[in-house]
Coordinates of C-alpha atoms in Angstrom, one line a residue:
X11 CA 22.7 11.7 -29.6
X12 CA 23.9 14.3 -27.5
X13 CA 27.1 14.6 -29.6
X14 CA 25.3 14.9 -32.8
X15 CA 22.9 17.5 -31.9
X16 CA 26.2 19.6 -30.7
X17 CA 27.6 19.0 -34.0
X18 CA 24.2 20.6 -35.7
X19 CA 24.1 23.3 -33.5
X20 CA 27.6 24.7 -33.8
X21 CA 27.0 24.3 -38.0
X22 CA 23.3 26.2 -38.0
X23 CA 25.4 29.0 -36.1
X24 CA 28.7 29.3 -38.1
X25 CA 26.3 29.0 -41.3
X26 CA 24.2 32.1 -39.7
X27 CA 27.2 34.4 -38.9
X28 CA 28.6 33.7 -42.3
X29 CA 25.3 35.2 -43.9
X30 CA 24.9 38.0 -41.0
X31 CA 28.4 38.6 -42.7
X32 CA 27.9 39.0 -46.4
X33 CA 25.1 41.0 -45.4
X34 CA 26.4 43.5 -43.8
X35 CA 28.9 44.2 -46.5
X36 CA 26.9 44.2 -48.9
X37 CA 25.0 47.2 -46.4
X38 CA 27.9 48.7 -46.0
X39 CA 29.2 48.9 -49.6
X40 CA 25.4 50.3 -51.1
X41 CA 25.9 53.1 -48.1
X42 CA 29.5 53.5 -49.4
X43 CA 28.2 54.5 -52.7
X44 CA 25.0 55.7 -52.2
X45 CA 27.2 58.0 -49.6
X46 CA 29.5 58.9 -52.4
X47 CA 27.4 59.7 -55.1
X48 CA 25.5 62.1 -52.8
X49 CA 28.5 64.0 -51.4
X50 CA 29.7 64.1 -54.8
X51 CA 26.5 66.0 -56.1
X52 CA 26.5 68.2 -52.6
X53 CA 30.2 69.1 -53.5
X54 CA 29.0 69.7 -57.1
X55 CA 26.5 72.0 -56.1
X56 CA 28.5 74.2 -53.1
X57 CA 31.2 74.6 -55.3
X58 CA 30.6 78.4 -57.5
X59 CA 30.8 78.2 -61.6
X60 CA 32.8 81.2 -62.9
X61 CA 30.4 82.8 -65.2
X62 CA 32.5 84.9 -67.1
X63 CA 31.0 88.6 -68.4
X64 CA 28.8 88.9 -71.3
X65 CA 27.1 90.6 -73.0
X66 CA 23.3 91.4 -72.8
X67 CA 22.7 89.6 -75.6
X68 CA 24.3 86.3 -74.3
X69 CA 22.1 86.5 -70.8
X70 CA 19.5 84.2 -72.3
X71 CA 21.4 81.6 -73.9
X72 CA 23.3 81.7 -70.2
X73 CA 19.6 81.7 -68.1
X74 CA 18.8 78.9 -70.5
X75 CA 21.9 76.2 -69.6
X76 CA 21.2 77.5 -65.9
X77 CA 18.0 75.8 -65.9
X78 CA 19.0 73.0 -68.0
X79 CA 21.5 72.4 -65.2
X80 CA 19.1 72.4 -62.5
X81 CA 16.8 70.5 -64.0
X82 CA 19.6 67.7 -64.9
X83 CA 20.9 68.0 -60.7
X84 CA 16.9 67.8 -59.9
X85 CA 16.7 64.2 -62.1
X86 CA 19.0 63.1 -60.8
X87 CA 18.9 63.7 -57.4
X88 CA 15.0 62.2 -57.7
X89 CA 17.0 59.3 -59.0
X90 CA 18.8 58.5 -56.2
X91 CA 16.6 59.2 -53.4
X92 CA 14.4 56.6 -55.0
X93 CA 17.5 54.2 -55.6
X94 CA 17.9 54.6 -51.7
X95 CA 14.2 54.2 -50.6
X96 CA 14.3 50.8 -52.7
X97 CA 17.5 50.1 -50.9
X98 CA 15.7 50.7 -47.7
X99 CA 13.3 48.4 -48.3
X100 CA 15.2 46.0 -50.1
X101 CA 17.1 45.7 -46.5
X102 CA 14.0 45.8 -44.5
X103 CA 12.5 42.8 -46.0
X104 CA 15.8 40.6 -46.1
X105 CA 16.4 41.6 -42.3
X106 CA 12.7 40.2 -41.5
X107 CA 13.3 37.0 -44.1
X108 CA 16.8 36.3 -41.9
X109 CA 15.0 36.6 -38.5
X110 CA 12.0 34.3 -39.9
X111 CA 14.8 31.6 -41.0
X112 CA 16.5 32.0 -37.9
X113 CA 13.3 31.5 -35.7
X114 CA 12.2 28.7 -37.9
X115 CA 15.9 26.9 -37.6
X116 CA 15.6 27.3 -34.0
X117 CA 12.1 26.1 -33.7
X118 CA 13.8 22.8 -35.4
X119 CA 16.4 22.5 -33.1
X120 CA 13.9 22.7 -30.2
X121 CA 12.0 19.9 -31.7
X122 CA 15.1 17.9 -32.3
X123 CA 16.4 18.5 -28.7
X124 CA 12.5 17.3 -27.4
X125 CA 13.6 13.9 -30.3
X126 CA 16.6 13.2 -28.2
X127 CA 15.4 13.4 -25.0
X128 CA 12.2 11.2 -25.3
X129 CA 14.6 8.9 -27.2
X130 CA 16.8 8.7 -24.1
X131 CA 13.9 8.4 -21.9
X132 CA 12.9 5.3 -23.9
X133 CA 16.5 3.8 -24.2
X134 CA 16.6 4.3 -20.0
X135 CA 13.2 3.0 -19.6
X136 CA 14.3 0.0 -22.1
X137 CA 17.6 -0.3 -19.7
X138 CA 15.7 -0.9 -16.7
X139 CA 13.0 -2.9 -17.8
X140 CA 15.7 -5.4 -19.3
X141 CA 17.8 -5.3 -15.8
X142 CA 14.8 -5.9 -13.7
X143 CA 14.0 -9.2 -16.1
X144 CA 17.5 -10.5 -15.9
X145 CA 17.6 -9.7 -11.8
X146 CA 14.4 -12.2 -12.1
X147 CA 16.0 -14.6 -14.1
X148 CA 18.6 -14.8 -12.6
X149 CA 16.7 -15.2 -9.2
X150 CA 15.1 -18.4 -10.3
X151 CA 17.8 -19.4 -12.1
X152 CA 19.5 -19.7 -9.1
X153 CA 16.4 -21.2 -6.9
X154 CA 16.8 -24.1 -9.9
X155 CA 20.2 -24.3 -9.8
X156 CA 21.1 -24.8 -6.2
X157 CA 19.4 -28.1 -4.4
X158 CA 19.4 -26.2 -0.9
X159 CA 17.0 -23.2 -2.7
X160 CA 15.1 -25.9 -4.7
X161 CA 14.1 -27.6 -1.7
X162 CA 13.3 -24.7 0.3
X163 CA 9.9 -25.2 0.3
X164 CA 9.9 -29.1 2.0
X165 CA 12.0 -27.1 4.7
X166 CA 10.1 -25.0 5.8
X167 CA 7.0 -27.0 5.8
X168 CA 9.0 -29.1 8.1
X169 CA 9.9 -25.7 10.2
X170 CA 6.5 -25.4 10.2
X171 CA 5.4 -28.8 11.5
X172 CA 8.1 -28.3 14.0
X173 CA 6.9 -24.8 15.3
X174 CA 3.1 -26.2 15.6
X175 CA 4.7 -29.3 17.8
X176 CA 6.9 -27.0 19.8
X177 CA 5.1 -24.4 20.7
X178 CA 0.7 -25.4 19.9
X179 CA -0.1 -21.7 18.9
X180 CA -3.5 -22.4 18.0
X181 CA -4.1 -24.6 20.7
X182 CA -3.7 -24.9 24.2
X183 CA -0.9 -21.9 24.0
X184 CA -3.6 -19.4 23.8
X185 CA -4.5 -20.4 27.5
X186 CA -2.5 -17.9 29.8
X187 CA -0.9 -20.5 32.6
X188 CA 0.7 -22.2 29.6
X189 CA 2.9 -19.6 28.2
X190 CA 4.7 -19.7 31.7
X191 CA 5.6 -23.5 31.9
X192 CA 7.5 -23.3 28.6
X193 CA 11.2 -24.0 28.6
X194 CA 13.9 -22.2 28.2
X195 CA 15.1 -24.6 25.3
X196 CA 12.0 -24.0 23.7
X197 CA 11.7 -20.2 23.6
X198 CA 15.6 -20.1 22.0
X199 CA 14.9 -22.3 19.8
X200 CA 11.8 -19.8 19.0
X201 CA 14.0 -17.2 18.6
X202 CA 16.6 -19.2 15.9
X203 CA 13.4 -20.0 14.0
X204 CA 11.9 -16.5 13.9
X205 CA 15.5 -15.5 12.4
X206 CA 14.6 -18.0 9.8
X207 CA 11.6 -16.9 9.0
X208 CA 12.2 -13.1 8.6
X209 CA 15.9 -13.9 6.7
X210 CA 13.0 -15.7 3.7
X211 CA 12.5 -12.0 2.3
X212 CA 16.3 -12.1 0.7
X213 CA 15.1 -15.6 -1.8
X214 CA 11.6 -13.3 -2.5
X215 CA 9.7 -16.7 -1.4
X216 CA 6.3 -14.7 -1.8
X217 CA 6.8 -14.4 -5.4
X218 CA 6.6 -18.4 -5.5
X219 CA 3.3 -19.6 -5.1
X220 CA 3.6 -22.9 -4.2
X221 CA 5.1 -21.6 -1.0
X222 CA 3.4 -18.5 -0.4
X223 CA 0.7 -20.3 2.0
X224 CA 3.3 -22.4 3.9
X225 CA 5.4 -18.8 4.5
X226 CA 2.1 -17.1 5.8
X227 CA 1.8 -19.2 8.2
X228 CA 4.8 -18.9 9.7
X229 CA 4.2 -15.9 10.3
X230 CA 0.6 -16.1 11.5
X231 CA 2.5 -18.6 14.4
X232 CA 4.4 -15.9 15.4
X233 CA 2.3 -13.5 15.3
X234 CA 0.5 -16.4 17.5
X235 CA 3.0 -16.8 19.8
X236 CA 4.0 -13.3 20.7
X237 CA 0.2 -12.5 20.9
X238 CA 0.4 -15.0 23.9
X239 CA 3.0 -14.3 25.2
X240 CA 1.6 -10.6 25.4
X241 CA -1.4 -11.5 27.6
X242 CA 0.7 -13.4 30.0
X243 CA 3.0 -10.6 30.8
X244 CA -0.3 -8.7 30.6
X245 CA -1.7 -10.8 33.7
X246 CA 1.9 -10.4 35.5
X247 CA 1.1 -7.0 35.5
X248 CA 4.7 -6.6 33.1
X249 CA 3.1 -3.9 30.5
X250 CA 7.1 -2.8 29.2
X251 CA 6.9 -6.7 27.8
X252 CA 3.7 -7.1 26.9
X253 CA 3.1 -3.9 24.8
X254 CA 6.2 -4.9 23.1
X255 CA 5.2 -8.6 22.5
X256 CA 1.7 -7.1 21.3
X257 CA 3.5 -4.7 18.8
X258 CA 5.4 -7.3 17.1
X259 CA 2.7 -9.6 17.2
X260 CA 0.5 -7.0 15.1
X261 CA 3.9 -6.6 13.3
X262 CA 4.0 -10.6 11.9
X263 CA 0.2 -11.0 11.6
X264 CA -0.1 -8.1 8.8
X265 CA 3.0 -9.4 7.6
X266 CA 1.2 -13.2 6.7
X267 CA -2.0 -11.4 5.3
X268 CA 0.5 -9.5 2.9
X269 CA 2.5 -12.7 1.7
X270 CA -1.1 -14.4 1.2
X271 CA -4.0 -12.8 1.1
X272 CA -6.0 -15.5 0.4
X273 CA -5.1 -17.4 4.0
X274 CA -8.3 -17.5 6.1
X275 CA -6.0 -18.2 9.2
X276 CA -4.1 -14.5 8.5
X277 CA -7.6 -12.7 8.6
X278 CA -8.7 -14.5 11.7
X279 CA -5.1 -14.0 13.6
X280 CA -5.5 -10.6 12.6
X281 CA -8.8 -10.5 13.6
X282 CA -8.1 -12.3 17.1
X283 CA -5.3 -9.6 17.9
X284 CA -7.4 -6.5 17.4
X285 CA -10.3 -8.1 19.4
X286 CA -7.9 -8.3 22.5
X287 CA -6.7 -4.9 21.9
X288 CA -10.8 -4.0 22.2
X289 CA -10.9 -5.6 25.1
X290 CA -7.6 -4.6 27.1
X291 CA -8.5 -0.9 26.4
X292 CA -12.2 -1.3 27.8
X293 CA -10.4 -2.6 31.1
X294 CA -7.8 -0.6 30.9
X295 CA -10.0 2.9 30.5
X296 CA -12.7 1.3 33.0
X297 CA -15.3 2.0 29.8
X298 CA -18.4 0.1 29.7
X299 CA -18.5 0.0 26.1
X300 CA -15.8 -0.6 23.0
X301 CA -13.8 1.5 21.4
X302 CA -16.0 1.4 17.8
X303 CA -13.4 1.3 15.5
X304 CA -11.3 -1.5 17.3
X305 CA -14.6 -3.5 17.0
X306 CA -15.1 -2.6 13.4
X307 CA -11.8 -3.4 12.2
X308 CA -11.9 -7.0 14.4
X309 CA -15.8 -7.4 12.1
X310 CA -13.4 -6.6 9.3
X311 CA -11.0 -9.4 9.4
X312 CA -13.4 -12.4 11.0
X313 CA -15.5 -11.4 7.9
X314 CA -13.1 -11.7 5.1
X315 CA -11.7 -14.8 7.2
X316 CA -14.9 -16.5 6.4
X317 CA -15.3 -15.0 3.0
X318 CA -12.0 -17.5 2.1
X319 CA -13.0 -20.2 4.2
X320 CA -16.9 -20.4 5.3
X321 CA -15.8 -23.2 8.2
X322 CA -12.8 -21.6 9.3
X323 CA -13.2 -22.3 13.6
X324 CA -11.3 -18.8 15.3
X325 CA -13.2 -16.7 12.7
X326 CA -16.8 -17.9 14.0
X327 CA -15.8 -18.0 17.1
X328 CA -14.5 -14.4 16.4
X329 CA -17.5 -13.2 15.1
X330 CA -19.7 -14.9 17.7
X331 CA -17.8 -12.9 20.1
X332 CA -18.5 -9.4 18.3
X333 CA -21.8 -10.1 17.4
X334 CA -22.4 -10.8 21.7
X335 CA -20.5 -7.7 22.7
X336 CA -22.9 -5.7 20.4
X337 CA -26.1 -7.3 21.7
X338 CA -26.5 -9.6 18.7
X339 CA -26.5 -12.7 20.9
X340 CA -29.2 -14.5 18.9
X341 CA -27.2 -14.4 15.7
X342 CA -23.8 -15.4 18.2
X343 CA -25.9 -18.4 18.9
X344 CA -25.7 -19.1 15.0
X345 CA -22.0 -18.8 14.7
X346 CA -21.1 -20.8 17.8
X347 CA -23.8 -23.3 16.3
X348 CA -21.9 -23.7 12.9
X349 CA -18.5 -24.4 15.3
X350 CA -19.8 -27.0 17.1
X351 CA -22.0 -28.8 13.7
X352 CA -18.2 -28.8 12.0
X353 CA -16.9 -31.0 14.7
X354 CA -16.6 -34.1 12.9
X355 CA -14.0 -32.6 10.3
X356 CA -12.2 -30.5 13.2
X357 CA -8.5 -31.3 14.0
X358 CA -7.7 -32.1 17.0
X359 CA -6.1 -29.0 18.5
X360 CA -8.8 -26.9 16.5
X361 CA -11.2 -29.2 19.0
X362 CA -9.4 -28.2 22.3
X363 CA -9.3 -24.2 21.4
X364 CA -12.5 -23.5 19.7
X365 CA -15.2 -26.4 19.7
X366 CA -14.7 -26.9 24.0
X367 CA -15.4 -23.5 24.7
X368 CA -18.2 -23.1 21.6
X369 CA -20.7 -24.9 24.4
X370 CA -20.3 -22.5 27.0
X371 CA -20.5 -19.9 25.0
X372 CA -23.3 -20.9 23.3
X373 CA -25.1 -21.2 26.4
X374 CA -24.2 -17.7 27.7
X375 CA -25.4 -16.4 24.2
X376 CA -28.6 -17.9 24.8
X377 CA -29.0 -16.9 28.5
X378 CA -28.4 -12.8 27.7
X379 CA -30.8 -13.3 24.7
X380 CA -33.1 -14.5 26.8
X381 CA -32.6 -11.9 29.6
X382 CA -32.9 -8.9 27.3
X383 CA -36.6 -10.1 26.1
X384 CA -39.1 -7.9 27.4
X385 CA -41.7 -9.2 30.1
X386 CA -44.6 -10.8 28.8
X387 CA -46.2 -14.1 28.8
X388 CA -44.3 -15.2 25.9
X389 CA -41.1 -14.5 28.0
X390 CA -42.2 -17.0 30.7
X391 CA -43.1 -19.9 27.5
X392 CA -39.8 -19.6 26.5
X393 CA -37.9 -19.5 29.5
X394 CA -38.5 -23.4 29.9
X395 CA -36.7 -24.1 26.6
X396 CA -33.9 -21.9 26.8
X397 CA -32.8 -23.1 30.6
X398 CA -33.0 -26.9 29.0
X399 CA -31.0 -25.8 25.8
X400 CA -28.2 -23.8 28.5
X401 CA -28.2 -27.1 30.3
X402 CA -27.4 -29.5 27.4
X403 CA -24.7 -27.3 26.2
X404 CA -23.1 -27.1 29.9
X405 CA -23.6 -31.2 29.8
X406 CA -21.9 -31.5 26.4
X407 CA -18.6 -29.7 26.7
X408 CA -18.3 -31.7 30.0
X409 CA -18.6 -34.7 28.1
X410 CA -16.1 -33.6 25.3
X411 CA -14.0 -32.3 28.0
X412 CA -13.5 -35.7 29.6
X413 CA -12.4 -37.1 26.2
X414 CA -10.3 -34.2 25.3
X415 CA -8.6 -35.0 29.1
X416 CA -9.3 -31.4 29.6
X417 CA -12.0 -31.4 32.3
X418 CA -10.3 -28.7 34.9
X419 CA -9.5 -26.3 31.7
X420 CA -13.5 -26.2 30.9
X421 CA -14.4 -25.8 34.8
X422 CA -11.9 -22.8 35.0
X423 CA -13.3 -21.3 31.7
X424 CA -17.0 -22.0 32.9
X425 CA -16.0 -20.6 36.4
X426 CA -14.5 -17.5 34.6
X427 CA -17.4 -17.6 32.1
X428 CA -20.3 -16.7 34.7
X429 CA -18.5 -14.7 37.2
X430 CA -17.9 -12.4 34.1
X431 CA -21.7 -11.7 33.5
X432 CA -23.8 -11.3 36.3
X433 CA -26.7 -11.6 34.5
X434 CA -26.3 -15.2 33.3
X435 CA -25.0 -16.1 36.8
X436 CA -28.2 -14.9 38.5
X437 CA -29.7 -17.1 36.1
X438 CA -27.9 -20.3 36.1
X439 CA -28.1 -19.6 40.1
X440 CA -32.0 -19.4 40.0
X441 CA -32.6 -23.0 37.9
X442 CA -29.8 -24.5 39.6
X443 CA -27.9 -25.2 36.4
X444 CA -24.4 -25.6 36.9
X445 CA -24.9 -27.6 40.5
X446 CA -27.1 -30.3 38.8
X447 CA -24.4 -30.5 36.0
X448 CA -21.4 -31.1 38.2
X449 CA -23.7 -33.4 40.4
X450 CA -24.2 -35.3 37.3
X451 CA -21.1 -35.5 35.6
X452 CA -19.5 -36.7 39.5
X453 CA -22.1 -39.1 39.2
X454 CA -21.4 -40.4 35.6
X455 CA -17.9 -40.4 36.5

């Protein structure tokens, strides 16, 4: 194209000068003559007649062919003046019809320059569309072609099942004390399957939706894991390791929401990782409230978590949590309630992490309901019910406790539970609650 419009160019041009050319001689030649003419009537008219001597009588025949003469020079110079003014003109107008052409060619060659580039644009555009479709063919053709890419998905499923057996991320892991009694073997094996995991990006497994859900989670247990492993160098008092773990923690957790946004577990890791952050900055700045927008964004993901999944266990637990710490407890009592009426269809680890400590909590939510009711006679009807309903809930995660085999995990988070609210303590203290529960789980045995 580009070749083709150099070709016009250099033929509108040679064409142009050509007629410039013949123009200009033909100027030059009408100026020639016109010239001519004019010097030759000039010379006619400097140059003296020898009038020879007459007599009288011949002076008016002579006066006579004088003014025949001038009258014939006067003609004829009328003639010529006029012969030049039309010339003048004639030259005028062809000059402004050569400039109009010329304006109107290059108009045309602007327009067909404008042509040839949008019709390169397009045959680029064209280019790269058609690469990018045979870069995606020829990524799947290679995903069916080769049985170790075909079958990627079984692997990793089995990676998966491996990482959940290895290192229980959404179980008992997110207890502090157990981070530390991990083995060496385990945590480099850890690291061998977190290069797995981050090397999926070169097959583009989140374009392939069968997988996409098996890949979040991956991530999502690392996220897990270095989320732990944060707040256990947190309590050793290690902050150089444990703001690191916490960064790449955040790092993996957005990383499963992007490859599936549609996994309730992503929004409630998420969710679960910004709530600590709240928290460790309220210690850490000694503040007696939250930092708002930490609590807002935690809200954020806990809510979308049960927008995909109404039953999902860490984001009611999540939002029971928030809805406490911003002196919602009545509606926490709801959330903990919907953990703890899911508990038939609960996994097993799910049981051990969330429905265990959903009692507890459930009690403290009612107790600090109950304590921020104004003083009235109402207050005192109600007291009665509540201290029963903060008893049974004490009584019941014992009981599940002792089938779970996890009876001195609950005692430590109940211990840790009441000391952390002084409030509820003075009233568990006044009704005697948690001595007549220990007394009568001892006694049940």
């Amino acid at each position: 194209m580009s070749a083709r419009l150099h070709v016009r160019t250099k033929t509108f041009f040679e064409r142009s000068l050509l007629f410039l050319s013949v123009s200009m001689v033909g100027i030059t030649l009408v100026s020639v003559i016109t010239g001519g003419q004019l010097s030759v009537i000039a010379f006619g008219q400097d140059k003296k007649p020898e009038i020879p001597i007459k007599s009288s009588q011949d002076h008016s025949v002579q006066d006579k062919e004088v003014s025949d003469a001038i009258e014939t020079l006067k003609e004829r110079a009328s003639a010529q003046q006029t012969m030049i003014a039309t010339l003048i003109t004639i030259t005028g107008l062809y000059a402004a019809i050569l400039s109009l052409v010329a304006y109107t060619r290059l108009q045309q060659m602007k327009e067909d320059t404008k042509d040839a580039i949008n019709d390169n644009s397009k045959r680029i555009n064209d280019a790269i569309e058609a690469l990018t479709t045979q870069v995606t063919d020829l990524g799947n053709q290679v995903r069916a072609d080769i049985p170790a890419i075909h079958g990627i998905g079984r692997k990793l499923e089995e990676l998966l099942a491996q990482m959940e057996r290895r290192l229980p991320v959404d179980a008992d892991l997110t207890t502090q004390d157990k981070y530390g009694i991990f083995s060496s073997e385990n945590f480099e094996q850890t690291a061998i399957d977190e290069m797995v995991i981050n090397s999926l990006d070169i097959f583009n497994i989140k374009n392939d939706a069968a997988m996409v859900r098996t890949v979040s989670r991956l991530y999502s247990s690392l996220g897990q894991f270095y989320f732990v492993r944060s707040t256990y160098h947190r309590s050793k008092k290690d902050s150089a390791l444990a703001d690191g773990s916490f960064r790449r923690a955040t790092i993996y957790a957005e990383k499963a929401m992007e490859i599936d946004p549609n996994d309730p577990v992503a929004w409630r890791v998420r969710g679960a990782i910004v709530s600590w952050e709240a928290q460790t900055l309220k210690e850490n700045m000694n503040s007696p409230e939250y930092d708002k927008k930490l609590l807002g964004r935690a809200q954020h993901y806990f809510s979308k978590s049960l927008e995909l999944d109404k039953q999902e266990p860490g984001a009611l637990d999540g939002m029971a949590w928030y809805l406490s710490e911003t002196g919602q407890h009545l509606e926490a009592v709801e959330y903990s309630s919907n953990i703890i009426s899911s508990a038939q269809t609960m996994r097993l680890a799910h049981q051990r992490k969330y429905l265990l400590f959903a009692y507890p909590n459930r009690a403290k939510y009612r107790g600090l309901a109950f304590i921020g009711l104004p003083e009235n006679s109402h207050k005192q009807e109600t007291e009665t019910i509540v201290i029963q309903a903060i008893r049974d809930d004490f009584k019941d995660g014992f009981d599940l406790s002792r089938k779970l085999s996890a009876q001195q995990v609950y005692k430590n988070w109940l211990s840790d539970l009441i000391g952390s609210h002084i409030g509820f303590a003075s009233l568990c203290t006044k009704h005697k609650i948690i001595s007549e529960i220990i007394e009568e789980v001892a006694i049940s045995g």
